[in-house]
Coordinates of C-alpha atoms (C1' of nucleotides) in Angstrom, one line a residue:
Chain A
X1013 CA 0.2 -0.3 0.3
X1014 CA 2.2 2.6 0.8
X1015 CA 5.7 1.1 -0.8
X1016 CA 3.6 0.9 -4.1
X1017 CA 2.4 4.4 -4.3
X1018 CA 0.7 4.0 -7.4
X1019 CA -2.3 2.2 -7.9
X1020 CA -0.5 0.3 -10.9
X1021 CA -3.5 0.8 -13.0
X1022 CA -2.0 -1.4 -16.0
X1023 CA -1.5 -4.8 -13.8
X1024 CA -5.4 -4.1 -12.3
X1025 CA -6.9 -3.5 -16.5
X1026 CA -5.0 -6.7 -17.7
X1027 CA -6.4 -8.4 -14.2
X1028 CA -10.0 -7.6 -14.6
X1029 CA -9.8 -8.0 -18.8
X1030 CA -8.5 -11.5 -18.1
X1031 CA -11.7 -11.9 -15.7
X1032 CA -13.6 -10.6 -18.2
X1033 CA -12.2 -12.0 -21.8
X1034 CA -12.9 -15.8 -20.1
X1035 CA -16.6 -14.9 -19.3
X1036 CA -17.8 -13.2 -22.1
X1037 CA -15.6 -13.4 -24.8
X1038 CA -14.0 -11.0 -26.6
X1039 CA -16.9 -9.4 -28.5
X1040 CA -19.1 -10.2 -25.4
X1041 CA -16.6 -8.0 -23.0
X1042 CA -16.6 -4.2 -23.4
X1043 CA -13.8 -1.9 -22.0
X1044 CA -16.2 0.0 -20.4
X1045 CA -17.3 -2.6 -17.8
X1046 CA -13.3 -3.6 -17.9
X1047 CA -12.5 -0.7 -16.4
X1048 CA -15.4 0.0 -14.1
X1049 CA -14.4 -4.0 -12.9
X1050 CA -10.6 -2.0 -12.5
X1051 CA -11.4 1.1 -11.5
X1052 CA -9.5 3.1 -14.5
X1053 CA -10.5 5.4 -16.4
X1054 CA -11.9 4.8 -20.3
X1055 CA -8.9 6.5 -21.4
X1056 CA -6.6 4.8 -20.0
X1057 CA -7.1 1.6 -22.0
X1058 CA -6.0 3.1 -24.7
X1059 CA -2.7 5.0 -23.1
X1060 CA -1.8 1.7 -22.3
X1061 CA -2.8 -0.8 -24.7
X1062 CA -3.5 1.2 -28.1
X1063 CA -6.8 -0.8 -28.9
X1064 CA -9.3 -3.6 -27.6
X1065 CA -7.4 -5.8 -29.6
X1066 CA -4.0 -4.8 -28.3
X1067 CA -5.2 -5.4 -24.3
X1068 CA -6.3 -8.9 -25.0
X1069 CA -2.8 -9.3 -27.0
X1070 CA -1.4 -8.3 -23.8
X1071 CA -3.7 -10.6 -21.4
X1072 CA -3.1 -13.9 -23.6
X1073 CA 1.4 -13.0 -23.8
X1074 CA 0.9 -12.5 -20.0
X1075 CA -0.3 -15.6 -18.9
X1076 CA 0.2 -17.7 -22.2
X1077 CA 4.6 -17.7 -22.4
X1078 CA 5.1 -18.9 -19.0
X1079 CA 2.6 -21.4 -19.4
X1080 CA 4.1 -22.2 -22.2
X1081 CA 7.6 -22.1 -20.8
X1082 CA 6.7 -24.5 -17.8
X1083 CA 5.3 -26.8 -20.7
X1084 CA 8.6 -27.0 -22.9
X1085 CA 11.1 -26.9 -19.9
X1086 CA 9.2 -30.0 -17.6
X1087 CA 9.5 -32.1 -21.4
X1088 CA 13.7 -31.0 -21.2
X1089 CA 14.2 -32.0 -17.9
X1090 CA 12.4 -35.0 -18.3
X1091 CA 14.4 -35.7 -22.0
X1092 CA 17.8 -34.9 -20.5
X1093 CA 16.9 -37.3 -17.0
X1094 CA 15.9 -40.0 -19.5
X1095 CA 19.7 -39.3 -21.6
X1096 CA 17.9 -40.8 -24.7
X1097 CA 16.1 -43.3 -23.7
X1098 CA 12.0 -42.1 -25.2
X1099 CA 10.0 -40.5 -21.7
X1100 CA 7.4 -43.3 -20.7
X1101 CA 4.0 -41.7 -21.9
X1102 CA 2.6 -40.7 -18.5
X1103 CA 5.7 -38.4 -18.1
X1104 CA 4.8 -36.7 -21.3
X1105 CA 1.6 -36.2 -19.9
X1106 CA 2.1 -34.9 -17.7
X1107 CA 4.4 -32.3 -19.1
X1108 CA 1.5 -31.9 -21.5
X1109 CA -1.1 -31.8 -18.3
X1110 CA 0.8 -30.4 -14.6
X1111 CA 1.8 -26.1 -16.1
X1112 CA -2.3 -25.9 -16.9
X1113 CA -4.1 -27.3 -14.8
X1114 CA -1.7 -26.1 -11.4
X1115 CA -3.1 -23.0 -13.3
X1116 CA -6.4 -23.9 -12.3
X1117 CA -5.8 -24.9 -8.9
X1118 CA -9.1 -24.8 -6.9
X1119 CA -9.4 -22.4 -4.3
X1120 CA -7.9 -19.4 -6.8
X1121 CA -10.9 -17.4 -8.1
X1122 CA -8.1 -15.9 -10.6
X1123 CA -6.9 -18.5 -11.6
X1124 CA -9.7 -20.4 -12.4
X1125 CA -10.5 -17.7 -14.9
X1126 CA -7.1 -18.3 -16.6
X1127 CA -8.0 -21.6 -17.1
X1128 CA -11.1 -20.7 -19.2
X1129 CA -9.6 -18.5 -21.0
X1130 CA -7.4 -20.7 -22.3
X1131 CA -10.7 -23.1 -22.7
X1132 CA -12.4 -20.7 -24.8
X1133 CA -10.1 -19.5 -27.7
X1134 CA -9.2 -23.5 -27.9
X1135 CA -12.6 -22.9 -28.7
X1136 CA -13.0 -19.6 -30.8
X1137 CA -12.4 -19.7 -34.0
X1138 CA -10.8 -17.3 -37.4
X1139 CA -10.2 -15.1 -35.0
X1140 CA -7.6 -12.7 -34.4
X1141 CA -7.1 -14.1 -31.6
X1142 CA -6.4 -17.2 -32.7
X1143 CA -3.8 -15.7 -35.3
X1144 CA -2.3 -14.9 -31.9
X1145 CA -2.0 -18.0 -30.0
X1146 CA -1.5 -20.8 -32.7
X1147 CA 2.1 -19.3 -33.3
X1148 CA 2.9 -19.9 -29.3
X1149 CA 0.6 -23.3 -29.1
X1150 CA 2.0 -25.3 -32.6
X1151 CA 5.7 -25.1 -31.1
X1152 CA 4.6 -26.7 -27.9
X1153 CA 2.3 -29.4 -30.2
X1154 CA 5.1 -29.8 -31.8
X1155 CA 7.7 -30.4 -29.3
X1156 CA 4.8 -33.0 -27.2
X1157 CA 4.3 -34.6 -30.6
X1158 CA 8.2 -35.0 -31.9
X1159 CA 7.8 -36.8 -27.6
X1160 CA 5.2 -38.8 -28.5
X1161 CA 6.3 -39.5 -31.7
X1162 CA 9.3 -41.4 -29.8
X1163 CA 7.9 -43.1 -26.8
X1164 CA 4.7 -44.9 -29.4
X1165 CA 6.7 -45.6 -32.3
X1166 CA 3.9 -48.6 -33.0
X1167 CA 1.6 -45.9 -33.4
X1168 CA 1.7 -44.9 -37.2
X1169 CA 1.9 -41.2 -37.4
X1170 CA -1.4 -40.2 -38.9
X1171 CA -3.2 -41.7 -35.7
X1172 CA -0.9 -40.0 -33.2
X1173 CA -1.7 -36.2 -34.7
X1174 CA -5.4 -37.1 -34.0
X1175 CA -4.7 -38.2 -30.2
X1176 CA -3.0 -35.6 -29.4
X1177 CA -5.6 -33.7 -30.1
X1178 CA -8.0 -35.4 -28.1
X1179 CA -5.5 -34.7 -25.5
X1180 CA -6.1 -31.2 -26.3
X1181 CA -9.1 -31.1 -27.4
X1182 CA -10.4 -32.7 -23.6
X1183 CA -7.4 -30.3 -22.0
X1184 CA -9.5 -26.6 -23.0
X1185 CA -13.2 -29.1 -22.2
X1186 CA -12.0 -29.7 -18.6
X1187 CA -10.4 -26.0 -18.3
X1188 CA -13.7 -24.4 -19.7
X1189 CA -15.9 -26.4 -17.9
X1190 CA -14.4 -26.5 -14.3
X1191 CA -17.3 -25.4 -11.9
X1192 CA -20.0 -26.9 -13.5
X1193 CA -17.2 -30.7 -12.7
X1194 CA -16.3 -29.2 -9.6
X1195 CA -20.3 -28.5 -8.5
X1196 CA -21.9 -32.0 -9.5
X1197 CA -19.0 -33.5 -8.4
X1198 CA -18.9 -31.6 -4.9
X1199 CA -22.8 -33.7 -4.6
X1200 CA -20.9 -36.1 -4.7
X1201 CA -18.1 -35.6 -2.2
X1202 CA -15.9 -36.5 -4.5
X1203 CA -12.1 -33.9 -4.6
X1204 CA -11.6 -32.4 -7.0
X1205 CA -7.9 -30.5 -6.6
X1206 CA -4.8 -30.6 -9.0
X1207 CA -3.9 -34.7 -8.6
X1208 CA -6.9 -36.1 -8.7
X1209 CA -7.6 -34.4 -12.4
X1210 CA -3.8 -35.3 -13.4
X1211 CA -4.2 -38.7 -12.9
X1212 CA -7.8 -39.0 -14.0
X1213 CA -6.1 -37.4 -17.0
X1214 CA -2.8 -39.2 -17.0
X1215 CA -4.3 -43.2 -17.2
X1216 CA -7.3 -41.9 -19.3
X1217 CA -4.8 -40.9 -22.1
X1218 CA -2.3 -42.9 -21.9
X1219 CA -4.4 -46.2 -22.4
X1220 CA -6.1 -44.5 -25.1
X1221 CA -1.8 -42.8 -27.0
X1222 CA -0.8 -46.3 -26.4
X1223 CA -3.8 -48.4 -27.5
X1224 CA -3.2 -50.8 -31.1
X1225 CA -5.2 -49.2 -33.9
X1226 CA -7.0 -51.0 -36.5
X1227 CA -5.2 -50.6 -39.1
X1228 CA -2.1 -51.5 -37.9
X1229 CA 0.4 -52.9 -40.8
X1230 CA -2.5 -51.9 -43.1
X1231 CA -1.8 -49.0 -44.7
Chain B
X1124 CA -38.4 -21.7 -57.5
X1125 CA -41.9 -21.8 -59.2
X1126 CA -43.5 -24.4 -56.1
X1127 CA -41.6 -22.3 -53.7
X1128 CA -42.9 -19.3 -54.9
X1129 CA -42.3 -17.3 -51.1
X1130 CA -38.8 -17.4 -50.2
X1131 CA -39.0 -18.8 -47.4
X1132 CA -37.5 -16.1 -45.4
X1133 CA -37.9 -18.0 -42.0
X1134 CA -35.6 -20.7 -43.1
X1135 CA -33.1 -18.4 -44.8
X1136 CA -32.7 -16.7 -41.4
X1137 CA -32.1 -19.2 -39.6
X1138 CA -29.2 -20.6 -41.4
X1139 CA -27.6 -17.4 -41.8
X1140 CA -27.7 -17.0 -38.9
X1141 CA -26.4 -20.6 -38.1
X1142 CA -23.8 -19.7 -40.4
X1143 CA -23.4 -16.0 -38.3
X1144 CA -23.2 -18.4 -35.3
X1145 CA -21.0 -20.6 -35.4
X1146 CA -18.3 -18.1 -36.7
X1147 CA -18.1 -15.6 -34.6
X1148 CA -20.2 -16.1 -30.9
X1149 CA -23.4 -15.4 -30.3
X1150 CA -22.6 -12.1 -28.8
X1151 CA -20.0 -11.2 -31.6
X1152 CA -22.0 -12.2 -35.5
X1153 CA -24.5 -8.9 -36.1
X1154 CA -28.3 -9.3 -36.5
X1155 CA -27.4 -6.9 -39.2
X1156 CA -24.8 -8.9 -41.2
X1157 CA -27.9 -12.5 -40.5
X1158 CA -30.3 -10.1 -42.9
X1159 CA -27.8 -9.2 -44.8
X1160 CA -26.7 -12.5 -45.8
X1161 CA -29.8 -13.8 -45.2
X1162 CA -31.5 -11.3 -47.9
X1163 CA -34.1 -9.9 -45.7
X1164 CA -34.5 -7.6 -43.9
X1165 CA -32.9 -7.3 -40.2
X1166 CA -37.4 -6.3 -39.2
X1167 CA -37.9 -10.3 -40.6
X1168 CA -36.0 -11.1 -37.5
X1169 CA -38.0 -9.9 -34.8
X1170 CA -41.3 -10.8 -36.1
X1171 CA -40.3 -14.3 -36.4
X1172 CA -38.0 -14.8 -33.7
X1173 CA -38.8 -12.3 -31.5
X1174 CA -35.0 -10.9 -30.1
X1175 CA -31.6 -12.3 -30.9
X1176 CA -31.8 -14.5 -28.3
X1177 CA -34.8 -16.1 -29.9
X1178 CA -33.0 -16.4 -32.7
X1179 CA -30.6 -17.9 -31.0
X1180 CA -32.8 -21.2 -29.3
X1181 CA -34.5 -21.1 -32.9
X1182 CA -30.9 -21.9 -34.5
X1183 CA -30.2 -24.5 -31.6
X1184 CA -33.2 -26.3 -31.6
X1185 CA -33.6 -26.6 -34.8
X1186 CA -29.9 -28.6 -34.8
X1187 CA -30.2 -30.1 -31.3
X1188 CA -32.5 -31.4 -31.4
X1189 CA -32.5 -34.2 -34.0
X1190 CA -29.1 -34.7 -33.5
X1191 CA -29.9 -35.4 -29.5
X1192 CA -32.6 -37.6 -30.6
X1193 CA -30.5 -40.4 -32.9
X1194 CA -27.8 -40.0 -30.9
X1195 CA -30.3 -41.5 -28.0
X1196 CA -32.0 -43.7 -30.6
X1197 CA -29.2 -45.8 -31.6
X1198 CA -28.2 -46.2 -27.8
X1199 CA -31.9 -47.2 -27.4
X1200 CA -32.1 -49.4 -30.4
X1201 CA -28.6 -51.2 -29.4
X1202 CA -29.2 -51.8 -26.1
X1203 CA -33.1 -53.7 -27.2
X1204 CA -30.8 -55.7 -29.6
X1205 CA -28.3 -57.0 -26.6
X1206 CA -31.0 -57.9 -24.3
X1207 CA -30.4 -57.1 -21.2
X1208 CA -26.3 -57.6 -21.5
X1209 CA -24.0 -54.7 -21.8
X1210 CA -23.0 -53.1 -24.3
X1211 CA -19.4 -53.3 -25.7
X1212 CA -18.0 -49.4 -25.2
X1213 CA -17.4 -49.8 -29.0
X1214 CA -21.3 -49.8 -29.2
X1215 CA -21.8 -47.2 -26.9
X1216 CA -18.9 -44.3 -28.4
X1217 CA -21.1 -45.1 -31.7
X1218 CA -23.9 -43.5 -30.5
X1219 CA -22.6 -40.9 -28.9
X1220 CA -19.9 -40.5 -31.9
X1221 CA -21.4 -40.9 -35.4
X1222 CA -24.9 -38.9 -34.5
X1223 CA -22.2 -35.1 -34.7
X1224 CA -20.0 -36.5 -36.9
X1225 CA -21.9 -37.2 -39.7
X1226 CA -23.0 -33.7 -39.4
X1227 CA -19.7 -33.0 -39.5
X1228 CA -19.4 -34.7 -43.2
X1229 CA -16.3 -33.6 -45.4
X1230 CA -17.7 -31.2 -48.6
X1231 CA -20.8 -30.0 -47.1
X1232 CA -19.8 -26.1 -46.0
X1233 CA -23.5 -26.2 -44.0
X1234 CA -22.8 -28.7 -42.1
X1235 CA -19.0 -27.7 -41.0
X1236 CA -21.6 -24.9 -39.7
X1237 CA -23.3 -26.6 -37.5
X1238 CA -20.4 -29.2 -35.5
X1239 CA -18.8 -25.8 -34.7
X1240 CA -21.6 -24.2 -33.6
X1241 CA -22.2 -27.3 -31.0
X1242 CA -18.4 -27.2 -30.3
X1243 CA -18.2 -23.7 -29.9
X1244 CA -21.7 -24.2 -27.3
X1245 CA -19.2 -26.4 -25.2
X1246 CA -16.9 -24.0 -24.0
X1247 CA -19.4 -20.5 -24.2
X1248 CA -19.6 -19.7 -20.5
X1249 CA -22.3 -18.1 -18.1
X1250 CA -24.2 -16.7 -21.3
X1251 CA -28.6 -18.0 -21.5
X1252 CA -26.9 -20.3 -24.5
X1253 CA -25.6 -22.4 -22.4
X1254 CA -28.2 -23.2 -20.0
X1255 CA -30.9 -23.4 -24.0
X1256 CA -28.2 -25.8 -24.4
X1257 CA -27.7 -27.9 -20.6
X1258 CA -30.9 -29.0 -20.0
X1259 CA -31.4 -31.0 -23.5
X1260 CA -27.7 -32.6 -23.2
X1261 CA -28.3 -33.6 -19.7
X1262 CA -30.4 -36.0 -20.3
X1263 CA -28.0 -37.3 -23.1
X1264 CA -25.3 -37.5 -20.3
X1265 CA -26.9 -39.1 -17.8
X1266 CA -28.0 -41.9 -20.8
X1267 CA -24.5 -42.5 -21.3
X1268 CA -23.1 -42.9 -18.3
X1269 CA -25.4 -45.0 -17.1
X1270 CA -25.6 -47.3 -20.4
X1271 CA -20.6 -46.8 -19.1
X1272 CA -21.5 -47.5 -16.0
X1273 CA -22.8 -51.0 -16.9
X1274 CA -20.7 -52.0 -19.1
X1275 CA -18.0 -51.2 -17.0
X1276 CA -18.6 -52.1 -13.4
X1277 CA -15.4 -52.3 -12.8
X1278 CA -14.8 -48.6 -12.8
X1279 CA -15.2 -46.5 -10.3
X1280 CA -18.6 -44.0 -11.1
X1281 CA -16.5 -41.2 -10.0
X1282 CA -13.1 -42.1 -12.2
X1283 CA -16.1 -43.1 -15.0
X1284 CA -17.4 -39.7 -15.0
X1285 CA -14.1 -37.7 -15.1
X1286 CA -13.6 -40.5 -18.3
X1287 CA -17.5 -38.9 -20.0
X1288 CA -15.4 -35.2 -19.8
X1289 CA -13.1 -36.1 -22.1
X1290 CA -14.9 -37.9 -24.2
X1291 CA -17.4 -34.4 -25.2
X1292 CA -14.5 -31.9 -24.6
X1293 CA -12.6 -34.0 -27.0
X1294 CA -15.8 -34.7 -29.9
X1295 CA -16.7 -30.9 -28.6
X1296 CA -12.2 -29.6 -29.5
X1297 CA -12.2 -31.8 -32.7
X1298 CA -15.5 -30.2 -34.2
X1299 CA -14.5 -26.9 -33.8
X1300 CA -10.9 -27.6 -35.3
X1301 CA -12.1 -30.1 -38.2
X1302 CA -11.4 -27.4 -41.0
X1303 CA -7.4 -27.2 -39.6
X1304 CA -7.1 -30.6 -38.9
X1305 CA -8.3 -31.0 -42.2
X1306 CA -6.0 -28.5 -43.5
X1307 CA -2.6 -29.9 -41.6
X1308 CA -3.8 -33.4 -42.4
X1309 CA -4.0 -32.6 -46.1
X1310 CA -0.4 -32.3 -45.7
X1311 CA 0.6 -35.4 -44.8
X1312 CA -2.4 -37.0 -47.7
X1313 CA -4.3 -38.4 -44.8
X1314 CA -8.2 -38.3 -45.4
X1315 CA -10.5 -37.1 -42.8
X1316 CA -14.0 -38.4 -43.3
X1317 CA -16.8 -39.4 -41.0
X1318 CA -15.3 -43.2 -40.4
X1319 CA -12.0 -42.1 -40.9
X1320 CA -12.4 -39.6 -37.6
X1321 CA -15.2 -42.4 -35.7
X1322 CA -13.0 -45.2 -35.8
X1323 CA -9.9 -43.2 -34.3
X1324 CA -11.7 -41.8 -31.0
X1325 CA -13.7 -45.2 -30.9
X1326 CA -10.1 -46.6 -30.4
X1327 CA -8.9 -44.3 -28.7
X1328 CA -11.9 -44.0 -25.9
X1329 CA -12.6 -47.2 -25.4
X1330 CA -9.7 -47.6 -24.2
X1331 CA -8.6 -45.2 -22.2
X1332 CA -12.4 -45.6 -20.9
X1333 CA -11.4 -48.6 -19.9
X1334 CA -8.3 -48.2 -18.6
X1335 CA -7.4 -50.1 -14.7
X1336 CA -8.2 -47.2 -12.5
X1337 CA -4.8 -46.4 -10.1
X1338 CA -6.9 -46.2 -7.0
X1339 CA -8.6 -49.0 -7.3
X1340 CA -10.5 -50.5 -4.0
X1341 CA -8.4 -47.8 -2.6
X1342 CA -11.5 -46.0 -2.3
Chain C
dG365 C1' -0.6 9.7 -16.9
dT366 C1' -4.9 10.5 -16.1
dC367 C1' -8.8 13.4 -16.7
dT368 C1' -13.2 15.4 -19.3
dA369 C1' -15.5 15.6 -23.5
dT370 C1' -16.9 13.7 -27.5
dA371 C1' -16.6 12.1 -31.6
dA372 C1' -19.1 8.6 -35.2
dG373 C1' -20.5 4.4 -35.6
dG374 C1' -22.9 0.2 -34.8
dA375 C1' -25.9 -2.6 -31.8
dG376 C1' -31.1 -5.1 -30.3
dA377 C1' -35.6 -3.2 -31.4
dT378 C1' -39.9 -0.5 -32.1
dA379 C1' -43.9 1.1 -35.1
dG380 C1' -46.1 2.1 -37.9
dA381 C1' -47.8 2.3 -43.3
dC382 C1' -48.5 -0.6 -46.9
Chain D
dG1169 C1' -46.1 -10.5 -43.8
dT1170 C1' -43.2 -7.2 -45.5
dC1171 C1' -41.1 -2.7 -45.7
dT1172 C1' -39.2 2.3 -44.6
dA1173 C1' -38.0 4.8 -40.8
dT1174 C1' -36.3 5.5 -36.4
dC1175 C1' -35.4 5.5 -31.4
dT1176 C1' -32.2 4.6 -27.5
dC1177 C1' -28.6 2.3 -26.4
dC1178 C1' -24.0 1.2 -26.1
dT1179 C1' -19.6 0.3 -28.1
dT1180 C1' -14.2 1.7 -29.7
dA1181 C1' -11.7 5.4 -30.6
dT1182 C1' -10.0 9.4 -30.0
dA1183 C1' -8.9 15.2 -29.1
dG1184 C1' -7.5 17.6 -25.3
dA1185 C1' -6.4 19.2 -21.1
dC1186 C1' -4.6 18.9 -16.9

DNA sequence: GTCTATAAGGAGATAGAC
DNA sequence: GTCTATCTCCTTATAGAC
């Protein structure tokens, strides 16, 4: 409070915008609603970010840069530790899934917002928003696809690409619908924490990724 | 042309709206853009649908009613044919997946639009749109959950619920990103047809759904 | 850097003629 | 049923004072 006499308007805008975009999407959220929540003047947005699109870009960069980096770092670290041997599917999945799932840790409302934003963008078509993220996600996608290919040499490349799509899709959906899932889980006193979700996903996806293909040898 | 002298404005609006909502979301699409594409007057929308929300409801009902019905019918038919025995996981998955995937058959641009709409809505949070669909989807969700529970008695109910979320999530994502996936598949001369996708998903999900749980017997 | 004031236009929705 | 015309509100964005 005293050490931070400037209320850091830029950061407050970013947080409010993140929440608004996650809840209402890019078009659905309005700058007026954002600046109201952030307690700043409308013109401040334009001073710091230039435009609504610029604000969205800043929101995404702030979150997805570190997230992507953490996924890649985990993968690289596991690969170094394995010293050339292929990683287990479970290890690769953990590197993929844990960073986004940890962001969505239960109690923190702010973090849940981020995850909804991720899930939402994953299905938002044909927008400037998409291209913005696609480039970054491409690198992650490729890295994990290569790792999985080494770990699953028997799965044809074309099938593996499909399977990886299923993993990303299920992840995006879970992140996006976390609130509903938690509510439903509460009825059955079933705890929803990061480890639990990670474990569920790892078991499920590892089995799916390893499944023998119907067409094995025929293509 | 002669037999249909009335240009069926209502239907034209529905089609244009479907495309617009799929591309831009509920807030992102504007009625003016829709009536322009449909070649009708703005007021026509209000005459037939009352409001933008009413139009969205009509768009969804037209598509999701039959879709949901087909999923349930297929499940029921398989259950009758099995005469009390639990169905195979593959059979259940086919009843879940084939109706939406068939709608997305390759060449038809119109049908692809529908699928993007589905995928998009699945991740659109906290909107009137959501509630509108949730009720209908709930019935389907429950039916398939019950069927899978009978077929997979060894999988704890809580784990099974998670796994079914993954299936719906991956489905929504694939529907939504079909365009991109097809483009990428084209690079590797890998055909993308309904049967292929269905087969990929069935193999992957069946293995995931059947996977032994880490916590078996511990809960 | 932060503000007020306002431009410029698009949005959903409606009234009322035909 | 279909149209024109318009209302009202809210949007992004900017100009310019402080």
